[in-house]
Amino acid sequence: MEVRIAKKRKSGWQDSCCPERKKSEGLKMLVKYIIKVFLYLILAVMTLIRWLLKIPMMLGNILLYFLSIIFILTGVLSYGFALESARECGRMIIIGMAFGAIPDFVPFLGKSLETLVAKLLSMTNE
């Protein structure tokens, strides 16, 4: 009996009127559209993140480096004049270093997000 079914399918006899095949194609299309919707949502979130990363870039390197210097000097001078504990001064110095590192890492993150957005757009257009 299995041989007959295989012969019927090879001849194309069931391919033209097979309701199971139409259901599976419809299901594939539905899954494809659901994936596209999720990709568009991810694309929107990635675009918002990219826009939010542009804000620190607009502040400019000079402002962030200036804040960095202020925090580091405050930490060092507070420790030197014994105004704060070493732990608090260390925290201020670490915060100052973080402000100094932001201008260096934001362009890298922006380029990475642009690449991801371009890949997602190419996936949704397929």
GROMACS .gro file of N, CA, C and O in nm:
model
  504
    1MET      N    1   0.082  -0.119   0.000
    1MET     CA    2   0.000   0.000   0.000
    1MET      C    3   0.087   0.126   0.000
    1MET      O    4   0.052   0.225  -0.064
    2GLU      N    5   0.200   0.123   0.069
    2GLU     CA    6   0.288   0.239   0.071
    2GLU      C    7   0.347   0.266  -0.066
    2GLU      O    8   0.372   0.380  -0.101
    3VAL      N    9   0.369   0.162  -0.142
    3VAL     CA   10   0.423   0.180  -0.276
    3VAL      C   11   0.324   0.253  -0.364
    3VAL      O   12   0.360   0.342  -0.441
    4ARG      N   13   0.194   0.222  -0.352
    4ARG     CA   14   0.092   0.290  -0.431
    4ARG      C   15   0.085   0.439  -0.397
    4ARG      O   16   0.074   0.523  -0.485
    5ILE      N   17   0.092   0.471  -0.269
    5ILE     CA   18   0.085   0.612  -0.228
    5ILE      C   19   0.204   0.688  -0.284
    5ILE      O   20   0.190   0.799  -0.336
    6ALA      N   21   0.321   0.625  -0.278
    6ALA     CA   22   0.440   0.690  -0.333
    6ALA      C   23   0.426   0.710  -0.482
    6ALA      O   24   0.464   0.814  -0.535
    7LYS      N   25   0.369   0.612  -0.553
    7LYS     CA   26   0.352   0.626  -0.698
    7LYS      C   27   0.251   0.734  -0.731
    7LYS      O   28   0.270   0.811  -0.824
    8LYS      N   29   0.146   0.743  -0.651
    8LYS     CA   30   0.047   0.847  -0.678
    8LYS      C   31   0.107   0.985  -0.657
    8LYS      O   32   0.081   1.078  -0.731
    9ARG      N   33   0.188   1.003  -0.555
    9ARG     CA   34   0.249   1.132  -0.529
    9ARG      C   35   0.352   1.168  -0.634
    9ARG      O   36   0.366   1.283  -0.671
   10LYS      N   37   0.427   1.070  -0.680
   10LYS     CA   38   0.527   1.097  -0.784
   10LYS      C   39   0.462   1.140  -0.915
   10LYS      O   40   0.514   1.222  -0.986
   11SER      N   41   0.347   1.084  -0.942
   11SER     CA   42   0.282   1.119  -1.069
   11SER      C   43   0.217   1.257  -1.065
   11SER      O   44   0.174   1.307  -1.166
   12GLY      N   45   0.207   1.315  -0.947
   12GLY     CA   46   0.145   1.446  -0.937
   12GLY      C   47  -0.005   1.439  -0.925
   12GLY      O   48  -0.074   1.539  -0.933
   13TRP      N   49  -0.057   1.323  -0.904
   13TRP     CA   50  -0.201   1.303  -0.896
   13TRP      C   51  -0.261   1.375  -0.776
   13TRP      O   52  -0.362   1.440  -0.787
   14GLN      N   53  -0.192   1.370  -0.657
   14GLN     CA   54  -0.246   1.433  -0.538
   14GLN      C   55  -0.196   1.576  -0.519
   14GLN      O   56  -0.250   1.648  -0.437
   15ASP      N   57  -0.095   1.616  -0.588
   15ASP     CA   58  -0.037   1.748  -0.565
   15ASP      C   59  -0.132   1.862  -0.598
   15ASP      O   60  -0.130   1.966  -0.534
   16SER      N   61  -0.217   1.845  -0.697
   16SER     CA   62  -0.302   1.956  -0.739
   16SER      C   63  -0.422   1.978  -0.648
   16SER      O   64  -0.474   2.086  -0.639
   17CYS      N   65  -0.465   1.874  -0.578
   17CYS     CA   66  -0.587   1.891  -0.499
   17CYS      C   67  -0.566   1.853  -0.353
   17CYS      O   68  -0.662   1.822  -0.284
   18CYS      N   69  -0.445   1.855  -0.305
   18CYS     CA   70  -0.414   1.811  -0.169
   18CYS      C   71  -0.443   1.924  -0.070
   18CYS      O   72  -0.372   2.024  -0.067
   19PRO      N   73  -0.546   1.911   0.015
   19PRO     CA   74  -0.576   2.018   0.111
   19PRO      C   75  -0.470   2.030   0.220
   19PRO      O   76  -0.450   2.138   0.274
   20GLU      N   77  -0.401   1.920   0.251
   20GLU     CA   78  -0.297   1.927   0.355
   20GLU      C   79  -0.182   2.017   0.310
   20GLU      O   80  -0.126   2.091   0.388
   21ARG      N   81  -0.150   2.009   0.182
   21ARG     CA   82  -0.041   2.091   0.129
   21ARG      C   83  -0.079   2.239   0.133
   21ARG      O   84   0.001   2.325   0.166
   22LYS      N   85  -0.205   2.270   0.100
   22LYS     CA   86  -0.250   2.410   0.104
   22LYS      C   87  -0.247   2.462   0.247
   22LYS      O   88  -0.212   2.576   0.271
   23LYS      N   89  -0.285   2.377   0.344
   23LYS     CA   90  -0.282   2.419   0.484
   23LYS      C   91  -0.139   2.444   0.529
   23LYS      O   92  -0.113   2.541   0.600
   24SER      N   93  -0.047   2.356   0.488
   24SER     CA   94   0.091   2.375   0.531
   24SER      C   95   0.151   2.501   0.467
   24SER      O   96   0.230   2.571   0.530
   25GLU      N   97   0.114   2.531   0.342
   25GLU     CA   98   0.163   2.654   0.279
   25GLU      C   99   0.105   2.777   0.349
   25GLU      O  100   0.174   2.876   0.369
   26GLY      N  101  -0.022   2.769   0.386
   26GLY     CA  102  -0.083   2.881   0.459
   26GLY      C  103  -0.019   2.900   0.595
   26GLY      O  104   0.003   3.012   0.640
   27LEU      N  105   0.014   2.788   0.661
   27LEU     CA  106   0.080   2.796   0.790
   27LEU      C  107   0.220   2.855   0.777
   27LEU      O  108   0.262   2.937   0.859
   28LYS      N  109   0.291   2.818   0.670
   28LYS     CA  110   0.424   2.874   0.647
   28LYS      C  111   0.415   3.024   0.624
   28LYS      O  112   0.499   3.100   0.673
   29MET      N  113   0.315   3.068   0.549
   29MET     CA  114   0.299   3.212   0.524
   29MET      C  115   0.266   3.285   0.654
   29MET      O  116   0.317   3.395   0.678
   30LEU      N  117   0.181   3.224   0.738
   30LEU     CA  118   0.146   3.286   0.866
   30LEU      C  119   0.269   3.300   0.955
   30LEU      O  120   0.292   3.406   1.014
   31VAL      N  121   0.349   3.194   0.964
   31VAL     CA  122   0.472   3.200   1.044
   31VAL      C  123   0.567   3.305   0.988
   31VAL      O  124   0.629   3.381   1.064
   32LYS      N  125   0.575   3.314   0.856
   32LYS     CA  126   0.662   3.414   0.793
   32LYS      C  127   0.617   3.556   0.829
   32LYS      O  128   0.700   3.641   0.860
   33TYR      N  129   0.487   3.581   0.827
   33TYR     CA  130   0.438   3.715   0.862
   33TYR      C  131   0.458   3.745   1.010
   33TYR      O  132   0.490   3.858   1.047
   34ILE      N  133   0.442   3.645   1.096
   34ILE     CA  134   0.465   3.666   1.240
   34ILE      C  135   0.611   3.700   1.264
   34ILE      O  136   0.643   3.791   1.341
   35ILE      N  137   0.702   3.629   1.197
   35ILE     CA  138   0.845   3.659   1.212
   35ILE      C  139   0.876   3.798   1.161
   35ILE      O  140   0.952   3.873   1.223
   36LYS      N  141   0.813   3.839   1.051
   36LYS     CA  142   0.836   3.974   0.999
   36LYS      C  143   0.789   4.080   1.099
   36LYS      O  144   0.856   4.182   1.119
   37VAL      N  145   0.675   4.056   1.163
   37VAL     CA  146   0.624   4.153   1.261
   37VAL      C  147   0.723   4.165   1.377
   37VAL      O  148   0.755   4.276   1.421
   38PHE      N  149   0.774   4.051   1.427
   38PHE     CA  150   0.871   4.057   1.535
   38PHE      C  151   1.000   4.126   1.490
   38PHE      O  152   1.059   4.202   1.567
   39LEU      N  153   1.042   4.102   1.368
   39LEU     CA  154   1.162   4.169   1.319
   39LEU      C  155   1.141   4.320   1.308
   39LEU      O  156   1.231   4.398   1.337
   40TYR      N  157   1.022   4.362   1.267
   40TYR     CA  158   0.994   4.505   1.261
   40TYR      C  159   0.992   4.567   1.401
   40TYR      O  160   1.039   4.679   1.421
   41LEU      N  161   0.940   4.493   1.500
   41LEU     CA  162   0.943   4.544   1.637
   41LEU      C  163   1.087   4.557   1.687
   41LEU      O  164   1.123   4.657   1.750
   42ILE      N  165   1.168   4.456   1.660
   42ILE     CA  166   1.308   4.462   1.700
   42ILE      C  167   1.378   4.577   1.629
   42ILE      O  168   1.459   4.649   1.688
   43LEU      N  169   1.346   4.597   1.503
   43LEU     CA  170   1.403   4.707   1.426
   43LEU      C  171   1.367   4.842   1.487
   43LEU      O  172   1.451   4.931   1.498
   44ALA      N  173   1.243   4.856   1.530
   44ALA     CA  174   1.200   4.981   1.593
   44ALA      C  175   1.275   5.006   1.724
   44ALA      O  176   1.320   5.118   1.751
   45VAL      N  177   1.291   4.902   1.804
   45VAL     CA  178   1.363   4.917   1.931
   45VAL      C  179   1.510   4.952   1.905
   45VAL      O  180   1.566   5.038   1.972
   46MET      N  181   1.571   4.885   1.808
   46MET     CA  182   1.710   4.914   1.777
   46MET      C  183   1.727   5.057   1.726
   46MET      O  184   1.825   5.124   1.758
   47THR      N  185   1.631   5.105   1.649
   47THR     CA  186   1.637   5.243   1.601
   47THR      C  187   1.625   5.342   1.716
   47THR      O  188   1.699   5.442   1.721
   48LEU      N  189   1.536   5.314   1.811
   48LEU     CA  190   1.524   5.401   1.928
   48LEU      C  191   1.652   5.403   2.010
   48LEU      O  192   1.696   5.509   2.056
   49ILE      N  193   1.714   5.286   2.028
   49ILE     CA  194   1.840   5.281   2.102
   49ILE      C  195   1.947   5.361   2.030
   49ILE      O  196   2.025   5.434   2.092
   50ARG      N  197   1.950   5.350   1.897
   50ARG     CA  198   2.049   5.426   1.820
   50ARG      C  199   2.027   5.576   1.835
   50ARG      O  200   2.122   5.652   1.851
   51TRP      N  201   1.900   5.618   1.834
   51TRP     CA  202   1.871   5.761   1.854
   51TRP      C  203   1.911   5.806   1.993
   51TRP      O  204   1.961   5.917   2.012
   52LEU      N  205   1.888   5.721   2.094
   52LEU     CA  206   1.926   5.758   2.230
   52LEU      C  207   2.078   5.763   2.245
   52LEU      O  208   2.129   5.839   2.328
   53LEU      N  209   2.150   5.684   2.169
   53LEU     CA  210   2.295   5.691   2.175
   53LEU      C  211   2.350   5.815   2.105
   53LEU      O  212   2.462   5.856   2.131
   54LYS      N  213   2.270   5.874   2.018
   54LYS     CA  214   2.316   5.996   1.951
   54LYS      C  215   2.317   6.114   2.048
   54LYS      O  216   2.392   6.210   2.027
   55ILE      N  217   2.236   6.110   2.154
   55ILE     CA  218   2.232   6.220   2.250
   55ILE      C  219   2.368   6.240   2.317
   55ILE      O  220   2.419   6.352   2.321
   56PRO      N  221   2.432   6.133   2.372
   56PRO     CA  222   2.565   6.156   2.429
   56PRO      C  223   2.667   6.201   2.325
   56PRO      O  224   2.759   6.278   2.357
   57MET      N  225   2.649   6.157   2.202
   57MET     CA  226   2.742   6.200   2.097
   57MET      C  227   2.723   6.349   2.069
   57MET      O  228   2.819   6.419   2.036
   58MET      N  229   2.599   6.398   2.083
   58MET     CA  230   2.575   6.540   2.059
   58MET      C  231   2.631   6.626   2.171
   58MET      O  232   2.664   6.742   2.150
   59LEU      N  233   2.637   6.569   2.291
   59LEU     CA  234   2.695   6.646   2.402
   59LEU      C  235   2.840   6.682   2.375
   59LEU      O  236   2.890   6.785   2.419
   60GLY      N  237   2.904   6.596   2.303
   60GLY     CA  238   3.040   6.626   2.261
   60GLY      C  239   3.144   6.575   2.358
   60GLY      O  240   3.119   6.552   2.476
   61ASN      N  241   3.259   6.554   2.303
   61ASN     CA  242   3.371   6.502   2.382
   61ASN      C  243   3.419   6.601   2.486
   61ASN      O  244   3.456   6.561   2.596
   62ILE      N  245   3.416   6.727   2.455
   62ILE     CA  246   3.470   6.827   2.548
   62ILE      C  247   3.392   6.830   2.678
   62ILE      O  248   3.450   6.829   2.787
   63LEU      N  249   3.259   6.828   2.669
   63LEU     CA  250   3.176   6.832   2.790
   63LEU      C  251   3.198   6.707   2.876
   63LEU      O  252   3.214   6.716   2.998
   64LEU      N  253   3.202   6.591   2.812
   64LEU     CA  254   3.220   6.469   2.889
   64LEU      C  255   3.360   6.459   2.949
   64LEU      O  256   3.376   6.413   3.063
   65TYR      N  257   3.461   6.503   2.875
   65TYR     CA  258   3.595   6.503   2.932
   65TYR      C  259   3.606   6.603   3.046
   65TYR      O  260   3.674   6.580   3.146
   66PHE      N  261   3.537   6.716   3.033
   66PHE     CA  262   3.536   6.815   3.140
   66PHE      C  263   3.472   6.757   3.266
   66PHE      O  264   3.525   6.774   3.377
   67LEU      N  265   3.359   6.688   3.250
   67LEU     CA  266   3.297   6.622   3.366
   67LEU      C  267   3.389   6.516   3.425
   67LEU      O  268   3.397   6.500   3.548
   68SER      N  269   3.459   6.447   3.340
   68SER     CA  270   3.553   6.345   3.386
   68SER      C  271   3.662   6.407   3.473
   68SER      O  272   3.693   6.357   3.582
   69ILE      N  273   3.718   6.515   3.425
   69ILE     CA  274   3.825   6.582   3.501
   69ILE      C  275   3.774   6.634   3.634
   69ILE      O  276   3.841   6.621   3.738
   70ILE      N  277   3.651   6.689   3.634
   70ILE     CA  278   3.595   6.740   3.759
   70ILE      C  279   3.577   6.627   3.861
   70ILE      O  280   3.613   6.641   3.979
   71PHE      N  281   3.521   6.514   3.819
   71PHE     CA  282   3.501   6.403   3.912
   71PHE      C  283   3.635   6.347   3.962
   71PHE      O  284   3.649   6.319   4.082
   72ILE      N  285   3.732   6.331   3.875
   72ILE     CA  286   3.860   6.276   3.917
   72ILE      C  287   3.931   6.371   4.013
   72ILE      O  288   3.983   6.329   4.117
   73LEU      N  289   3.932   6.501   3.980
   73LEU     CA  290   3.996   6.598   4.071
   73LEU      C  291   3.925   6.607   4.205
   73LEU      O  292   3.989   6.618   4.310
   74THR      N  293   3.792   6.598   4.203
   74THR     CA  294   3.717   6.601   4.329
   74THR      C  295   3.753   6.480   4.414
   74THR      O  296   3.773   6.492   4.536
   75GLY      N  297   3.763   6.364   4.352
   75GLY     CA  298   3.800   6.244   4.427
   75GLY      C  299   3.939   6.251   4.484
   75GLY      O  300   3.962   6.221   4.602
   76VAL      N  301   4.035   6.296   4.403
   76VAL     CA  302   4.174   6.304   4.449
   76VAL      C  303   4.189   6.410   4.559
   76VAL      O  304   4.252   6.385   4.663
   77LEU      N  305   4.130   6.528   4.538
   77LEU     CA  306   4.144   6.635   4.638
   77LEU      C  307   4.068   6.604   4.767
   77LEU      O  308   4.113   6.639   4.876
   78SER      N  309   3.953   6.535   4.755
   78SER     CA  310   3.880   6.497   4.876
   78SER      C  311   3.961   6.398   4.959
   78SER      O  312   3.961   6.403   5.082
   79TYR      N  313   4.030   6.308   4.891
   79TYR     CA  314   4.114   6.213   4.964
   79TYR      C  315   4.237   6.283   5.021
   79TYR      O  316   4.279   6.257   5.133
   80GLY      N  317   4.293   6.376   4.944
   80GLY     CA  318   4.413   6.447   4.988
   80GLY      C  319   4.387   6.535   5.109
   80GLY      O  320   4.473   6.547   5.197
   81PHE      N  321   4.271   6.598   5.115
   81PHE     CA  322   4.239   6.684   5.229
   81PHE      C  323   4.158   6.610   5.336
   81PHE      O  324   4.107   6.673   5.429
   82ALA      N  325   4.143   6.481   5.322
   82ALA     CA  326   4.074   6.394   5.418
   82ALA      C  327   3.930   6.438   5.440
   82ALA      O  328   3.878   6.437   5.552
   83LEU      N  329   3.862   6.476   5.332
   83LEU     CA  330   3.722   6.515   5.342
   83LEU      C  331   3.628   6.395   5.329
   83LEU      O  332   3.517   6.395   5.381
   84GLU      N  333   3.671   6.295   5.255
   84GLU     CA  334   3.590   6.175   5.232
   84GLU      C  335   3.676   6.052   5.260
   84GLU      O  336   3.798   6.060   5.264
   85SER      N  337   3.609   5.937   5.274
   85SER     CA  338   3.683   5.813   5.291
   85SER      C  339   3.745   5.771   5.158
   85SER      O  340   3.709   5.821   5.052
   86ALA      N  341   3.836   5.678   5.166
   86ALA     CA  342   3.903   5.630   5.045
   86ALA      C  343   3.803   5.562   4.951
   86ALA      O  344   3.815   5.571   4.829
   87ARG      N  345   3.706   5.496   5.008
   87ARG     CA  346   3.605   5.427   4.926
   87ARG      C  347   3.524   5.528   4.844
   87ARG      O  348   3.499   5.508   4.725
   88GLU      N  349   3.478   5.635   4.909
   88GLU     CA  350   3.401   5.738   4.838
   88GLU      C  351   3.486   5.808   4.732
   88GLU      O  352   3.439   5.837   4.622
   89CYS      N  353   3.611   5.834   4.764
   89CYS     CA  354   3.700   5.898   4.667
   89CYS      C  355   3.724   5.805   4.548
   89CYS      O  356   3.729   5.851   4.433
   90GLY      N  357   3.740   5.676   4.575
   90GLY     CA  358   3.756   5.579   4.467
   90GLY      C  359   3.635   5.574   4.377
   90GLY      O  360   3.647   5.563   4.254
   91ARG      N  361   3.517   5.582   4.436
   91ARG     CA  362   3.394   5.585   4.355
   91ARG      C  363   3.390   5.707   4.264
   91ARG      O  364   3.351   5.698   4.148
   92MET      N  365   3.428   5.822   4.317
   92MET     CA  366   3.428   5.944   4.235
   92MET      C  367   3.528   5.932   4.120
   92MET      O  368   3.500   5.975   4.008
   93ILE      N  369   3.644   5.872   4.146
   93ILE     CA  370   3.744   5.855   4.041
   93ILE      C  371   3.693   5.758   3.934
   93ILE      O  372   3.709   5.782   3.814
   94ILE      N  373   3.627   5.650   3.976
   94ILE     CA  374   3.572   5.554   3.880
   94ILE      C  375   3.462   5.618   3.796
   94ILE      O  376   3.455   5.597   3.674
   95ILE      N  377   3.378   5.699   3.858
   95ILE     CA  378   3.274   5.771   3.782
   95ILE      C  379   3.339   5.865   3.682
   95ILE      O  380   3.295   5.877   3.567
   96GLY      N  381   3.445   5.933   3.722
   96GLY     CA  382   3.516   6.022   3.631
   96GLY      C  383   3.576   5.946   3.513
   96GLY      O  384   3.570   5.992   3.399
   97MET      N  385   3.630   5.829   3.540
   97MET     CA  386   3.684   5.748   3.431
   97MET      C  387   3.574   5.700   3.337
   97MET      O  388   3.594   5.693   3.215
   98ALA      N  389   3.457   5.669   3.393
   98ALA     CA  390   3.344   5.628   3.308
   98ALA      C  391   3.301   5.742   3.216
   98ALA      O  392   3.275   5.721   3.097
   99PHE      N  393   3.293   5.863   3.271
   99PHE     CA  394   3.259   5.978   3.187
   99PHE      C  395   3.365   6.001   3.079
   99PHE      O  396   3.334   6.043   2.968
  100GLY      N  397   3.490   5.973   3.111
  100GLY     CA  398   3.596   5.989   3.012
  100GLY      C  399   3.591   5.881   2.904
  100GLY      O  400   3.638   5.902   2.793
  101ALA      N  401   3.534   5.764   2.937
  101ALA     CA  402   3.530   5.653   2.840
  101ALA      C  403   3.409   5.661   2.748
  101ALA      O  404   3.411   5.600   2.640
  102ILE      N  405   3.306   5.732   2.786
  102ILE     CA  406   3.183   5.739   2.705
  102ILE      C  407   3.212   5.788   2.562
  102ILE      O  408   3.166   5.725   2.467
  103PRO      N  409   3.287   5.898   2.543
  103PRO     CA  410   3.309   5.943   2.404
  103PRO      C  411   3.386   5.843   2.318
  103PRO      O  412   3.377   5.847   2.197
  104ASP      N  413   3.459   5.753   2.382
  104ASP     CA  414   3.535   5.655   2.304
  104ASP      C  415   3.449   5.537   2.260
  104ASP      O  416   3.473   5.481   2.154
  105PHE      N  417   3.350   5.498   2.340
  105PHE     CA  418   3.271   5.379   2.310
  105PHE      C  419   3.141   5.406   2.236
  105PHE      O  420   3.089   5.317   2.172
  106VAL      N  421   3.087   5.526   2.244
  106VAL     CA  422   2.959   5.554   2.180
  106VAL      C  423   2.966   5.542   2.028
  106VAL      O  424   2.876   5.482   1.968
  107PRO      N  425   3.069   5.591   1.960
  107PRO     CA  426   3.073   5.571   1.814
  107PRO      C  427   3.079   5.423   1.774
  107PRO      O  428   3.016   5.382   1.677
  108PHE      N  429   3.150   5.342   1.852
  108PHE     CA  430   3.157   5.199   1.825
  108PHE      C  431   3.020   5.134   1.839
  108PHE      O  432   2.977   5.056   1.754
  109LEU      N  433   2.947   5.169   1.945
  109LEU     CA  434   2.813   5.114   1.964
  109LEU      C  435   2.718   5.161   1.855
  109LEU      O  436   2.633   5.085   1.808
  110GLY      N  437   2.731   5.286   1.813
  110GLY     CA  438   2.646   5.338   1.707
  110GLY      C  439   2.667   5.264   1.576
  110GLY      O  440   2.572   5.227   1.507
  111LYS      N  441   2.792   5.237   1.543
  111LYS     CA  442   2.822   5.162   1.419
  111LYS      C  443   2.770   5.019   1.429
  111LYS      O  444   2.717   4.965   1.332
  112SER      N  445   2.784   4.958   1.546
  112SER     CA  446   2.735   4.821   1.565
  112SER      C  447   2.584   4.816   1.548
  112SER      O  448   2.530   4.725   1.484
  113LEU      N  449   2.513   4.913   1.605
  113LEU     CA  450   2.367   4.916   1.592
  113LEU      C  451   2.325   4.943   1.448
  113LEU      O  452   2.227   4.885   1.401
  114GLU      N  453   2.399   5.028   1.377
  114GLU     CA  454   2.366   5.052   1.237
  114GLU      C  455   2.381   4.925   1.155
  114GLU      O  456   2.300   4.896   1.068
  115THR      N  457   2.485   4.848   1.184
  115THR     CA  458   2.506   4.721   1.113
  115THR      C  459   2.393   4.623   1.144
  115THR      O  460   2.341   4.557   1.054
  116LEU      N  461   2.354   4.615   1.271
  116LEU     CA  462   2.244   4.524   1.308
  116LEU      C  463   2.113   4.566   1.242
  116LEU      O  464   2.037   4.481   1.195
  117VAL      N  465   2.086   4.695   1.238
  117VAL     CA  466   1.963   4.743   1.175
  117VAL      C  467   1.964   4.712   1.026
  117VAL      O  468   1.862   4.669   0.969
  118ALA      N  469   2.078   4.727   0.962
  118ALA     CA  470   2.086   4.695   0.819
  118ALA      C  471   2.064   4.547   0.794
  118ALA      O  472   1.994   4.509   0.700
  119LYS      N  473   2.117   4.461   0.881
  119LYS     CA  474   2.096   4.317   0.867
  119LYS      C  475   1.948   4.281   0.887
  119LYS      O  476   1.892   4.200   0.815
  120LEU      N  477   1.884   4.345   0.986
  120LEU     CA  478   1.742   4.318   1.010
  120LEU      C  479   1.657   4.364   0.893
  120LEU      O  480   1.562   4.298   0.855
  121LEU      N  481   1.691   4.478   0.835
  121LEU     CA  482   1.617   4.525   0.719
  121LEU      C  483   1.632   4.430   0.601
  121LEU      O  484   1.536   4.403   0.529
  122SER      N  485   1.752   4.376   0.583
  122SER     CA  486   1.770   4.281   0.473
  122SER      C  487   1.693   4.152   0.499
  122SER      O  488   1.644   4.088   0.406
  123MET      N  489   1.678   4.113   0.626
  123MET     CA  490   1.603   3.992   0.659
  123MET      C  491   1.453   4.013   0.636
  123MET      O  492   1.383   3.922   0.593
  124THR      N  493   1.404   4.132   0.664
  124THR     CA  494   1.260   4.157   0.646
  124THR      C  495   1.223   4.175   0.501
  124THR      O  496   1.109   4.154   0.463
  125ASN      N  497   1.318   4.215   0.417
  125ASN     CA  498   1.288   4.236   0.276
  125ASN      C  499   1.294   4.107   0.194
  125ASN      O  500   1.260   4.108   0.076
  126GLU      N  501   1.338   3.999   0.255
  126GLU     CA  502   1.347   3.872   0.181
  126GLU      C  503   1.211   3.809   0.166
  126GLU      O  504   1.121   3.824   0.237
   0.00000   0.00000   0.00000
